[in-house]
Coordinates of C-alpha atoms and ligand atoms in Angstrom, one line a residue:
M235 CA 17.8 21.5 -1.4
A236 CA 15.2 19.5 0.5
G237 CA 13.1 17.3 -1.7
E238 CA 15.5 17.1 -4.6
R239 CA 16.0 13.9 -6.6
Q240 CA 18.4 11.4 -5.2
A241 CA 20.5 9.6 -7.8
D242 CA 20.5 6.2 -6.0
C243 CA 16.7 6.2 -5.2
L244 CA 14.5 3.6 -6.9
F245 CA 11.3 5.6 -6.5
C246 CA 12.9 8.8 -7.9
K247 CA 13.8 6.7 -10.9
I248 CA 10.1 5.5 -11.2
V249 CA 9.0 9.2 -11.0
A250 CA 11.4 10.0 -13.8
G251 CA 10.2 7.1 -15.9
E252 CA 13.6 5.4 -15.8
V253 CA 12.3 2.3 -14.1
P254 CA 9.1 0.9 -15.4
A255 CA 6.0 0.6 -13.2
T256 CA 2.3 -0.1 -13.6
V257 CA 1.1 3.5 -13.0
V258 CA -2.5 3.8 -12.0
R259 CA -2.8 7.5 -11.2
E260 CA -0.6 10.6 -11.6
T261 CA -1.0 14.2 -10.4
A262 CA 1.3 17.2 -10.5
T263 CA 2.7 16.2 -7.1
T264 CA 2.2 12.4 -6.9
V265 CA 2.5 9.1 -8.7
A266 CA 0.6 5.9 -7.8
F267 CA 1.7 2.5 -9.1
R268 CA 1.1 -1.2 -8.2
D269 CA 3.5 -2.8 -5.8
I270 CA 5.8 -5.3 -7.5
N271 CA 5.2 -7.8 -4.7
P272 CA 1.5 -7.4 -3.8
Q273 CA 0.3 -8.3 -0.3
A274 CA -3.4 -7.9 -1.1
P275 CA -5.6 -7.8 -4.3
T276 CA -5.2 -4.1 -4.2
H277 CA -1.6 -3.0 -3.2
V278 CA -0.7 0.4 -4.7
L279 CA 2.1 2.7 -3.6
V280 CA 1.4 6.4 -3.6
I281 CA 4.5 8.5 -3.7
P282 CA 5.4 12.2 -3.9
R283 CA 7.4 13.4 -7.0
V284 CA 9.8 15.1 -4.5
H285 CA 12.2 13.0 -2.4
Y286 CA 11.8 12.8 1.3
P287 CA 12.8 9.7 3.2
D288 CA 9.6 9.2 5.2
A289 CA 6.1 10.5 5.7
A290 CA 7.0 12.7 8.7
S291 CA 9.8 14.5 6.9
L292 CA 7.6 15.2 3.9
A293 CA 4.8 16.5 6.1
A294 CA 7.1 18.8 8.0
A295 CA 8.6 20.3 4.8
E296 CA 5.7 20.1 2.3
P297 CA 2.4 19.5 4.2
Q298 CA 0.2 20.1 1.1
I299 CA 1.9 17.2 -0.7
A300 CA 1.5 15.0 2.3
A301 CA -2.2 15.7 2.1
D302 CA -2.2 15.1 -1.7
I303 CA -0.9 11.5 -0.9
L304 CA -3.8 10.8 1.4
R305 CA -6.3 12.1 -1.1
E306 CA -4.7 10.1 -3.9
A307 CA -4.8 7.0 -1.6
A308 CA -8.6 7.4 -1.4
E309 CA -8.9 7.8 -5.1
V310 CA -6.9 4.6 -5.7
A311 CA -9.2 2.8 -3.3
A312 CA -12.3 4.1 -5.1
E313 CA -11.0 3.2 -8.5
D314 CA -10.2 -0.4 -7.4
K315 CA -13.6 -0.5 -5.6
V316 CA -12.2 -1.4 -2.2
D317 CA -13.4 1.8 -0.5
G318 CA -16.8 0.2 0.4
S319 CA -15.2 -2.8 2.2
G320 CA -12.4 -0.8 3.8
Y321 CA -8.8 -0.4 3.0
R322 CA -5.6 0.4 4.9
I323 CA -3.0 3.2 4.3
V324 CA 0.4 2.2 5.7
F325 CA 3.6 4.3 6.0
N326 CA 6.3 2.0 7.2
T327 CA 8.8 4.3 8.9
G328 CA 12.3 3.1 9.7
A329 CA 14.0 -0.2 8.9
G330 CA 12.8 -1.7 12.1
A331 CA 9.2 -1.3 10.9
G332 CA 9.9 -2.8 7.5
Q333 CA 10.8 0.3 5.5
T334 CA 13.1 -0.8 2.6
V335 CA 12.7 2.2 0.2
F336 CA 13.6 5.5 1.8
H337 CA 11.4 7.7 -0.4
T338 CA 8.1 8.4 1.2
H339 CA 5.3 6.0 0.1
A340 CA 1.9 5.1 1.2
H341 CA 0.9 1.5 0.8
V342 CA -2.8 1.3 -0.1
L343 CA -4.0 -2.2 0.8
G344 CA -7.5 -3.7 0.2
G345 CA -9.6 -6.4 -1.4
R346 CA -9.2 -8.9 1.4
G347 CA -9.7 -9.1 5.1
L348 CA -7.1 -7.1 7.0
Q349 CA -6.1 -8.2 10.5
W350 CA -5.5 -6.0 13.5
P351 CA -3.0 -5.7 15.1
P352 CA -0.8 -6.0 12.0
G353 CA 2.2 -8.3 12.1
Ligands
LIG107 P1 8.6 -0.6 2.3 O1 9.1 -1.9 2.6 O2 9.7 0.4 2.1 O3 7.5 0.0 3.1 O4 7.9 -0.7 0.8 C1 8.6 -0.8 -0.4 C2 7.7 -1.5 -1.3 O5 8.2 -1.3 -2.6 C3 7.6 -3.0 -1.1 O6 6.3 -3.4 -0.9 C4 8.2 -3.6 -2.4 O7 7.5 -4.7 -2.9 C5 8.0 -2.4 -3.4 N1 9.0 -2.4 -4.5 C6 10.3 -2.6 -4.4 N2 10.9 -2.4 -5.6 C7 9.9 -2.2 -6.5 C8 9.9 -1.9 -7.9 O8 10.9 -1.9 -8.6 N3 8.7 -1.7 -8.4 C9 7.5 -1.6 -7.7 N4 6.4 -1.4 -8.4 N5 7.5 -1.9 -6.4 C10 8.7 -2.1 -5.8
LIG108 ZN1 13.5 9.3 -4.1

């Protein structure tokens, strides 16, 4: 069934508590935790508890949970006090764009100047 746990997925293991993570927020549908290799003072990943490989497939199948991720991203930014200065929400989609974990995740980046266009 779509959305079910994948045995070989790192982020499914974090959702299940089988791989440790520094969790900053949890809801019924999402988990937010600090990136192990932060690229900014605030670098948090917001993921759905269900498994979809990327943001578009999640939005197509479970649009409410896609919206939950965006709302949680804003809550993370507010809790880290980077909402005033501005923050970035990034969904790398596809290996060519830098996606390495194929379980939907929003990067929430803030706390430093962010260049545009991104690299
Ligand atoms: P992607 O490259 O797929 O957009 O993002 C994957 C992110 O997951 C990377 O920023 C990487 O640092 C992070 N990451 C990879 N493995 C782990 C882990 O075991 N724990 C945490 N907290 N983050 C991880
Ligand atoms: Zn997964």
